[in-house]
PDB file of C-alpha atoms in Angstrom:
ATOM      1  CA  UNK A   1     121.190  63.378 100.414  1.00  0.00           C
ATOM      2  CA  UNK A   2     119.362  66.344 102.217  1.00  0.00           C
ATOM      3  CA  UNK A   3     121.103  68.899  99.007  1.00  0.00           C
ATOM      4  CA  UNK A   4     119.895  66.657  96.355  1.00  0.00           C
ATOM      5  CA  UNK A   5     116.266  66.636  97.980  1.00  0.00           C
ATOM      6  CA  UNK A   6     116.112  70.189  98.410  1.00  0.00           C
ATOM      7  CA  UNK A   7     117.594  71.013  94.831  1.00  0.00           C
ATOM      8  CA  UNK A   8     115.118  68.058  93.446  1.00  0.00           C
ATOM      9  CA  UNK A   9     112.047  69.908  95.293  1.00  0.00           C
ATOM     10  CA  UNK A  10     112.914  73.335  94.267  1.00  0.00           C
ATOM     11  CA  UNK A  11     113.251  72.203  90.194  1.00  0.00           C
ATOM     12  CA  UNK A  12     109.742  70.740  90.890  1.00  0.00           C
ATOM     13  CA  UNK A  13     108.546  73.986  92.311  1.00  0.00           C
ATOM     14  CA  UNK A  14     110.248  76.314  89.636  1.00  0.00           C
ATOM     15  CA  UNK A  15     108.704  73.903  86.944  1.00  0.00           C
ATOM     16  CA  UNK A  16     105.492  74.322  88.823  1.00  0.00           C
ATOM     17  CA  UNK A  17     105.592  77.905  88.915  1.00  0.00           C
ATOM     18  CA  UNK A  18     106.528  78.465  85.474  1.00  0.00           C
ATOM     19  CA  UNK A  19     103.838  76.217  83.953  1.00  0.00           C
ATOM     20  CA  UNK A  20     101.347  77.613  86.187  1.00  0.00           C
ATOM     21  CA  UNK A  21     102.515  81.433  85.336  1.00  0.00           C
ATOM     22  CA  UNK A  22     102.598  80.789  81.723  1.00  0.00           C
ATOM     23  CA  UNK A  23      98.517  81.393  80.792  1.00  0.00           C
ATOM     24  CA  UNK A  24      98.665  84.389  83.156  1.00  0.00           C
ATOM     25  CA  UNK A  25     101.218  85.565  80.312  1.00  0.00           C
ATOM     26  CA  UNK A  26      98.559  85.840  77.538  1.00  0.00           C
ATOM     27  CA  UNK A  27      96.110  88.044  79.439  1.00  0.00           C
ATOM     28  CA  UNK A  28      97.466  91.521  79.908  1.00  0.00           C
ATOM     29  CA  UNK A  29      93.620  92.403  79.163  1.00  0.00           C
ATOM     30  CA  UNK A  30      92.698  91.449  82.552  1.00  0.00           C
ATOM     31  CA  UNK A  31      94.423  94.407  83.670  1.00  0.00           C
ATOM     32  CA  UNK A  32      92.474  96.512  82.004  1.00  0.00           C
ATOM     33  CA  UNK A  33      91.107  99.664  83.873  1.00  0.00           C
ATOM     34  CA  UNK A  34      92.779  98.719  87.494  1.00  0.00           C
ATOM     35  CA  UNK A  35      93.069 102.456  89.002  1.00  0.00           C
ATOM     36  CA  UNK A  36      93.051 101.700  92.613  1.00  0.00           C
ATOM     37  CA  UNK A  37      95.507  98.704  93.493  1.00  0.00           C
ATOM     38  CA  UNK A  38      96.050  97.626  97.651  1.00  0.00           C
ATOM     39  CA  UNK A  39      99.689  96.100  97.626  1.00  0.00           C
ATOM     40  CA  UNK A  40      99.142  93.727 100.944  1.00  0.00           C
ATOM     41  CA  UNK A  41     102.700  91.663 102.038  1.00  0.00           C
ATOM     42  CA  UNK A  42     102.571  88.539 103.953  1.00  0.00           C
ATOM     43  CA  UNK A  43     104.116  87.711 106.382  1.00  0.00           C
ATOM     44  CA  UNK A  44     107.812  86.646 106.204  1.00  0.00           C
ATOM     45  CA  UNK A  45     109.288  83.315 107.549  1.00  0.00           C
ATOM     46  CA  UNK A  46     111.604  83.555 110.958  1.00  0.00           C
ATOM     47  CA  UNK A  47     115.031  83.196 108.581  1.00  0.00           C
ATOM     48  CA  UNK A  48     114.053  86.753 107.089  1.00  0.00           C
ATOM     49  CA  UNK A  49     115.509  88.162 110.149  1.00  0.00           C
ATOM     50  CA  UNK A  50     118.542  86.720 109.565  1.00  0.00           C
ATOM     51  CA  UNK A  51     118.839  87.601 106.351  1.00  0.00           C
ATOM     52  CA  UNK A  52     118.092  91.068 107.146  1.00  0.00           C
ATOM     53  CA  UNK A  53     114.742  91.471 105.241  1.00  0.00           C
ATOM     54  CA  UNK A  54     111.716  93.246 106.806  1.00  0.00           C
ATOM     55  CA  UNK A  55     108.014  93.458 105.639  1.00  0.00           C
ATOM     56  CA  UNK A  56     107.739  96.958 106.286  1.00  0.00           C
ATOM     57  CA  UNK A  57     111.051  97.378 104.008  1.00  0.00           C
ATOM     58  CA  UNK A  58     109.451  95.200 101.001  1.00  0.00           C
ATOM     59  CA  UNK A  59     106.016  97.182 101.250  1.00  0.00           C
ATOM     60  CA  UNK A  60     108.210 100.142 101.280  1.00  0.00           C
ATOM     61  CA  UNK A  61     109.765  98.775  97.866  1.00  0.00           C
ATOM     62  CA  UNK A  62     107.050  97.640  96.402  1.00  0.00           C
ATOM     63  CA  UNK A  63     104.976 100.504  97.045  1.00  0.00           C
ATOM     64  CA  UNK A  64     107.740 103.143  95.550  1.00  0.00           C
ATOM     65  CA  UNK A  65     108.161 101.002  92.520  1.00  0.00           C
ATOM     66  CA  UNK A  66     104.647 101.267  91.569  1.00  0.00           C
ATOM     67  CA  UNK A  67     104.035 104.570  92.321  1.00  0.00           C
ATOM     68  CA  UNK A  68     107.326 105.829  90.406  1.00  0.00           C
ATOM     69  CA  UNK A  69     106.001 103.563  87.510  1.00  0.00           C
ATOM     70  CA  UNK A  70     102.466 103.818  87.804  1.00  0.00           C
ATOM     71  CA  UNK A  71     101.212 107.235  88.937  1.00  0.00           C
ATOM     72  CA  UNK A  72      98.003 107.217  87.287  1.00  0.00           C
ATOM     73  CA  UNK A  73      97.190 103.763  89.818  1.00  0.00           C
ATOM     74  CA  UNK A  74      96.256 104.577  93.410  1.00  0.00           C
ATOM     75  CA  UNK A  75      97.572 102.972  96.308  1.00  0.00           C
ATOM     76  CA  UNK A  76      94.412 102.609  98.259  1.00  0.00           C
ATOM     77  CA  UNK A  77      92.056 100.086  99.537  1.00  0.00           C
ATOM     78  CA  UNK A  78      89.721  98.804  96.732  1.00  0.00           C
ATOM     79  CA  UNK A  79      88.300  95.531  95.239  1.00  0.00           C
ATOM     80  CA  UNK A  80      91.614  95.312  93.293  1.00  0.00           C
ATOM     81  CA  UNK A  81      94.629  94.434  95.055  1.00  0.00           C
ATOM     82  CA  UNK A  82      98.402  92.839  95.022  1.00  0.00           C
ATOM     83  CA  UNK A  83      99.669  90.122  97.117  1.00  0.00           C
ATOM     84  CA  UNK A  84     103.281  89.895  97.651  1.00  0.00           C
ATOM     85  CA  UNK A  85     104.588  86.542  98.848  1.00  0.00           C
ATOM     86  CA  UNK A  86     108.105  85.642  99.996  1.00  0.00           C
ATOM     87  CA  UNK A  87     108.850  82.084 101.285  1.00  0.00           C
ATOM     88  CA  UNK A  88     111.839  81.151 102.912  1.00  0.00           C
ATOM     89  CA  UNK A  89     114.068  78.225 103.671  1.00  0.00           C
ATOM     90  CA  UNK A  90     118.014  76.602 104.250  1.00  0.00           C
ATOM     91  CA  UNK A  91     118.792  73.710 103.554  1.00  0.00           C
ATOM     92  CA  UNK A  92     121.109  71.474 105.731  1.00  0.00           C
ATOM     93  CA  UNK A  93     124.703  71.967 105.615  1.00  0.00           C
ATOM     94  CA  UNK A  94     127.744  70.369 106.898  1.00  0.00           C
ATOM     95  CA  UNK A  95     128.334  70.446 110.535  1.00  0.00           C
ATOM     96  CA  UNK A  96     129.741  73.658 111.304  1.00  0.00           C
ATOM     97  CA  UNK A  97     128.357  74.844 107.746  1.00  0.00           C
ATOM     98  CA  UNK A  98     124.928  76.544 107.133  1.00  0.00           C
ATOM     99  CA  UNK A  99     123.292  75.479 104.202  1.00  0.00           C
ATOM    100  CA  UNK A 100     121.483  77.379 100.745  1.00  0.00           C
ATOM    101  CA  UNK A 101     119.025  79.598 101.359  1.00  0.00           C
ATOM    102  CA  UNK A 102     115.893  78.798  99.020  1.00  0.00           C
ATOM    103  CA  UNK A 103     113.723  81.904  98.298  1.00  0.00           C
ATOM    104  CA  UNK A 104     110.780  81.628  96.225  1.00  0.00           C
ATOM    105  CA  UNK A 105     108.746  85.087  95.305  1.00  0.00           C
ATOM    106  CA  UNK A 106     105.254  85.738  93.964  1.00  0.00           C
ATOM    107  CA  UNK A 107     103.322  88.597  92.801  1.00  0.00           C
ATOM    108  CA  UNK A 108     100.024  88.299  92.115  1.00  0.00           C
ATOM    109  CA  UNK A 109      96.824  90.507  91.221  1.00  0.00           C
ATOM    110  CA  UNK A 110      93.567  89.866  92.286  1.00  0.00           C
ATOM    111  CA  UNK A 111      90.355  91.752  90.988  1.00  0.00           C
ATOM    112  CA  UNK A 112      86.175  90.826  91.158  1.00  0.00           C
ATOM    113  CA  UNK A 113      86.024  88.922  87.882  1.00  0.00           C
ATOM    114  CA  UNK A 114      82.385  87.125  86.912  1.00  0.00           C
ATOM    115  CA  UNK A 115      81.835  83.614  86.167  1.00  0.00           C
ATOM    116  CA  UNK A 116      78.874  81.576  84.886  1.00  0.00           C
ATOM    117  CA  UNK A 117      77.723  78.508  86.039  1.00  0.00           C
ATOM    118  CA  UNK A 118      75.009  76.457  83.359  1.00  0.00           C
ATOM    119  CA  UNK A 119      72.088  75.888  85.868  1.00  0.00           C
ATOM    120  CA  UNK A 120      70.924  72.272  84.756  1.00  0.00           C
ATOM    121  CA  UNK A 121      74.236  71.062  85.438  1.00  0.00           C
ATOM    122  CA  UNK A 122      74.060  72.149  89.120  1.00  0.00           C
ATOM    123  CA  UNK A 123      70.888  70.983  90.181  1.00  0.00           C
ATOM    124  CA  UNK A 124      71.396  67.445  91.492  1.00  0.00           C
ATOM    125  CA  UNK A 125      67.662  66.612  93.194  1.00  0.00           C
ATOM    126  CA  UNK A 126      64.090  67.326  90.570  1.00  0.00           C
ATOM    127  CA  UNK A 127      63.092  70.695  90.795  1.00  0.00           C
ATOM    128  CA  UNK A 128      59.308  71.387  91.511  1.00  0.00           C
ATOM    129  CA  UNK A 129      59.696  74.363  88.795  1.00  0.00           C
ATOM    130  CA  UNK A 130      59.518  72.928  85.228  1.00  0.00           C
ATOM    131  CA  UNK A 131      62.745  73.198  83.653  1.00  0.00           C
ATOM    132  CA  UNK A 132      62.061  75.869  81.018  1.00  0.00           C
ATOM    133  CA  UNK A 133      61.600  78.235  83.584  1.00  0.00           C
ATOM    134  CA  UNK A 134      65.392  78.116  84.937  1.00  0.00           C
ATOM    135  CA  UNK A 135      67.456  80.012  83.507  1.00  0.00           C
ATOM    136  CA  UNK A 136      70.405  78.768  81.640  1.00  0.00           C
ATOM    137  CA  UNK A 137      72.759  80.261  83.391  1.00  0.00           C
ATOM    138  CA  UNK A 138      73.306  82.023  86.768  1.00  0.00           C
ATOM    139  CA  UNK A 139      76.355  84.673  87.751  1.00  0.00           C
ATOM    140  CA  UNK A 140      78.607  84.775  90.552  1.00  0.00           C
ATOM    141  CA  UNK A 141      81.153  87.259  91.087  1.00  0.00           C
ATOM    142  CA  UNK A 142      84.493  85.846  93.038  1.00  0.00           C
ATOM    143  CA  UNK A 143      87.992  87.586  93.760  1.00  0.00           C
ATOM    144  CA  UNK A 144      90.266  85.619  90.988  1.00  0.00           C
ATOM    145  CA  UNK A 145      94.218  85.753  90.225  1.00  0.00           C
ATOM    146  CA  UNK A 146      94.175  87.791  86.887  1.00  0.00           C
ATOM    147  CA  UNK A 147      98.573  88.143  86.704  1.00  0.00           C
ATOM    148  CA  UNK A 148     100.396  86.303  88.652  1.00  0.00           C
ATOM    149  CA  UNK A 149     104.545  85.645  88.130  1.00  0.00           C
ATOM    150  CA  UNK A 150     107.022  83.848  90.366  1.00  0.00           C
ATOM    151  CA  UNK A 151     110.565  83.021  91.082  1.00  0.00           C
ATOM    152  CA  UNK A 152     112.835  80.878  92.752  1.00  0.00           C
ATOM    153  CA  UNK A 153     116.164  81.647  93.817  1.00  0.00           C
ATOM    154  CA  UNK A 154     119.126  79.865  95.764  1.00  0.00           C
ATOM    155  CA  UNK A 155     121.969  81.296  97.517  1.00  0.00           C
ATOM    156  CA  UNK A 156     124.245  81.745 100.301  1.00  0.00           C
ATOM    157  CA  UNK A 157     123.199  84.544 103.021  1.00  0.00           C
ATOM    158  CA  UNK A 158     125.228  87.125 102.201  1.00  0.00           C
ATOM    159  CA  UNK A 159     123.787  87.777  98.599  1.00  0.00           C
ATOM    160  CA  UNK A 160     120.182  86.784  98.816  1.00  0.00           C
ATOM    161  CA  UNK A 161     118.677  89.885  99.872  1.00  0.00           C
ATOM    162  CA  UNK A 162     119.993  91.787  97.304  1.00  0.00           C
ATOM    163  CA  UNK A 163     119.129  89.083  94.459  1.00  0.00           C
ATOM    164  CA  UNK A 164     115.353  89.154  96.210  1.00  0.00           C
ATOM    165  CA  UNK A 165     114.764  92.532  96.176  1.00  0.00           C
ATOM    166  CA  UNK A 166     116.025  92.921  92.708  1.00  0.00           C
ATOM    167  CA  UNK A 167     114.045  89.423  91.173  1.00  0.00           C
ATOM    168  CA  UNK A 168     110.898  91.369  92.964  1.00  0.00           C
ATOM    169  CA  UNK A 169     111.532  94.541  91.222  1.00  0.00           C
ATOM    170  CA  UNK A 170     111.547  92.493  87.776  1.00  0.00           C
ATOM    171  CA  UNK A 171     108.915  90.730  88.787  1.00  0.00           C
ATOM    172  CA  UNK A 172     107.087  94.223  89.599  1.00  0.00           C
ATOM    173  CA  UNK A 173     108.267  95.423  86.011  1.00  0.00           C
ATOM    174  CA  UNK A 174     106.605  92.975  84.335  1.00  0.00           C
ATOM    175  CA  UNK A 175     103.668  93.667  85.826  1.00  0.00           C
ATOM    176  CA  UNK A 176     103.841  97.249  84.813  1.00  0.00           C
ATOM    177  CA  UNK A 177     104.407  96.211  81.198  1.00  0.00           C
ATOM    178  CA  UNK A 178     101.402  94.205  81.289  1.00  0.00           C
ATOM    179  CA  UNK A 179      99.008  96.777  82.617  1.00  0.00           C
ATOM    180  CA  UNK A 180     100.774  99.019  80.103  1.00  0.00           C
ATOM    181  CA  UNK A 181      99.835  96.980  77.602  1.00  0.00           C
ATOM    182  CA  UNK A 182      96.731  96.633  78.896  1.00  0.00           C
ATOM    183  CA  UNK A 183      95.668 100.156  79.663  1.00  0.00           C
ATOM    184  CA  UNK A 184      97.845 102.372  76.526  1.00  0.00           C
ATOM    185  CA  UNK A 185      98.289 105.891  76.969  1.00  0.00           C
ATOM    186  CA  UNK A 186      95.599 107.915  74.659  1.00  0.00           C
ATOM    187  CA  UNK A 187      97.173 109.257  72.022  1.00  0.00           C
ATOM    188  CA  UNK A 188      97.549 113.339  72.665  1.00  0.00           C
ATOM    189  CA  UNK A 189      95.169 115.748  71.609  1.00  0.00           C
ATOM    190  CA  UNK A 190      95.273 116.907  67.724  1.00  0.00           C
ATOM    191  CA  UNK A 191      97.368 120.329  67.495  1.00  0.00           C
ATOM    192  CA  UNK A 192      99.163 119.206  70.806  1.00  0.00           C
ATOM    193  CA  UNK A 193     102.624 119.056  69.183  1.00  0.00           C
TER     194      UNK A 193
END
């Protein structure tokens, strides 16, 4: 009963996370002119020990990916940064048995983006100013997910480390062609060639 209830919840969650990662697919642009990116890791769950994963190893691998792929970016505190999230969990096995280990991993960018908010729909009480003299709209600036992708693996112990180091590489490469895409090379200088 416990396997079916873990496998039911992680098909929710993987359905979740691709729905949810989906729009994030269809805005490279928001990557556009990142040149300072802080990578921050969280924390890991207790069963990364056992499974012989470390934070400072993932910040290790994260950070060489994107430099090796990304030289032009900085690695440096800035509004800009990436959050790297691993969850883990095992499910129940037999007696003597341990059970699946469930990893899901995100990546996500965050950056300063601007919203608008129409003023006459916030103000709830009468206003002593007459309403012509609002304006229409005010600005706030928040910290907002611009790329985010996920993914959920299963496994035993002995090959989930490598399979969740390698889905966050991928993960890491996508990200890479999306700022590509979002920030092309300029094309060389004329007579260059």
């Amino acid at each position: 009963m416990r396997r079916r209830t873990l496998l039911v919840l992680g098909l929710a969650l993987a359905g979740a996370l691709v729905g949810a990662t989906g729009a994030w697919a269809q805005w490279p642009r928001e990557l556009e002119g990142i040149s300072r990116l802080h990578v921050i890791v969280q924390d890991l769950d207790p069963l990364a020990k056992e499974l012989a994963l470390t934070k400072p190893d993932l910040e290790r691998l994260v950070s060489a990916f994107l430099r090796g792929k990304l030289p032009d970016v900085t690695q440096e505190m800035g509004t800009e940064y990436m959050l790297v999230t691993v969850r883990l969990s095992r499910g129940e096995g037999a007696a003597q048995a341990r059970g699946p280990v469930v990893a899901a991993v995100s990546v996500r960018v965050y950056r300063p983006v601007v919203t608008l908010y129409k003023v006459r729909e916030l103000v709830q009480k009468p206003v002593q100013t007459p309403a012509q003299a609002l304006p229409s709209y005010l600005m706030n600036l928040v910290l907002a997910a611009v790329w985010q992708r996920e993914a959920l693996l299963t496994g035993d112990d002995r090959g989930i480390a490598g399979r969740l180091t390698t889905t966050l590489e991928t993960l890491l490469g996508e990200f890479v062609a999306d700022y590509y895409r979002a920030n092309p090379a300029p094309p060389p200088p004329p007579g260059s060639r």
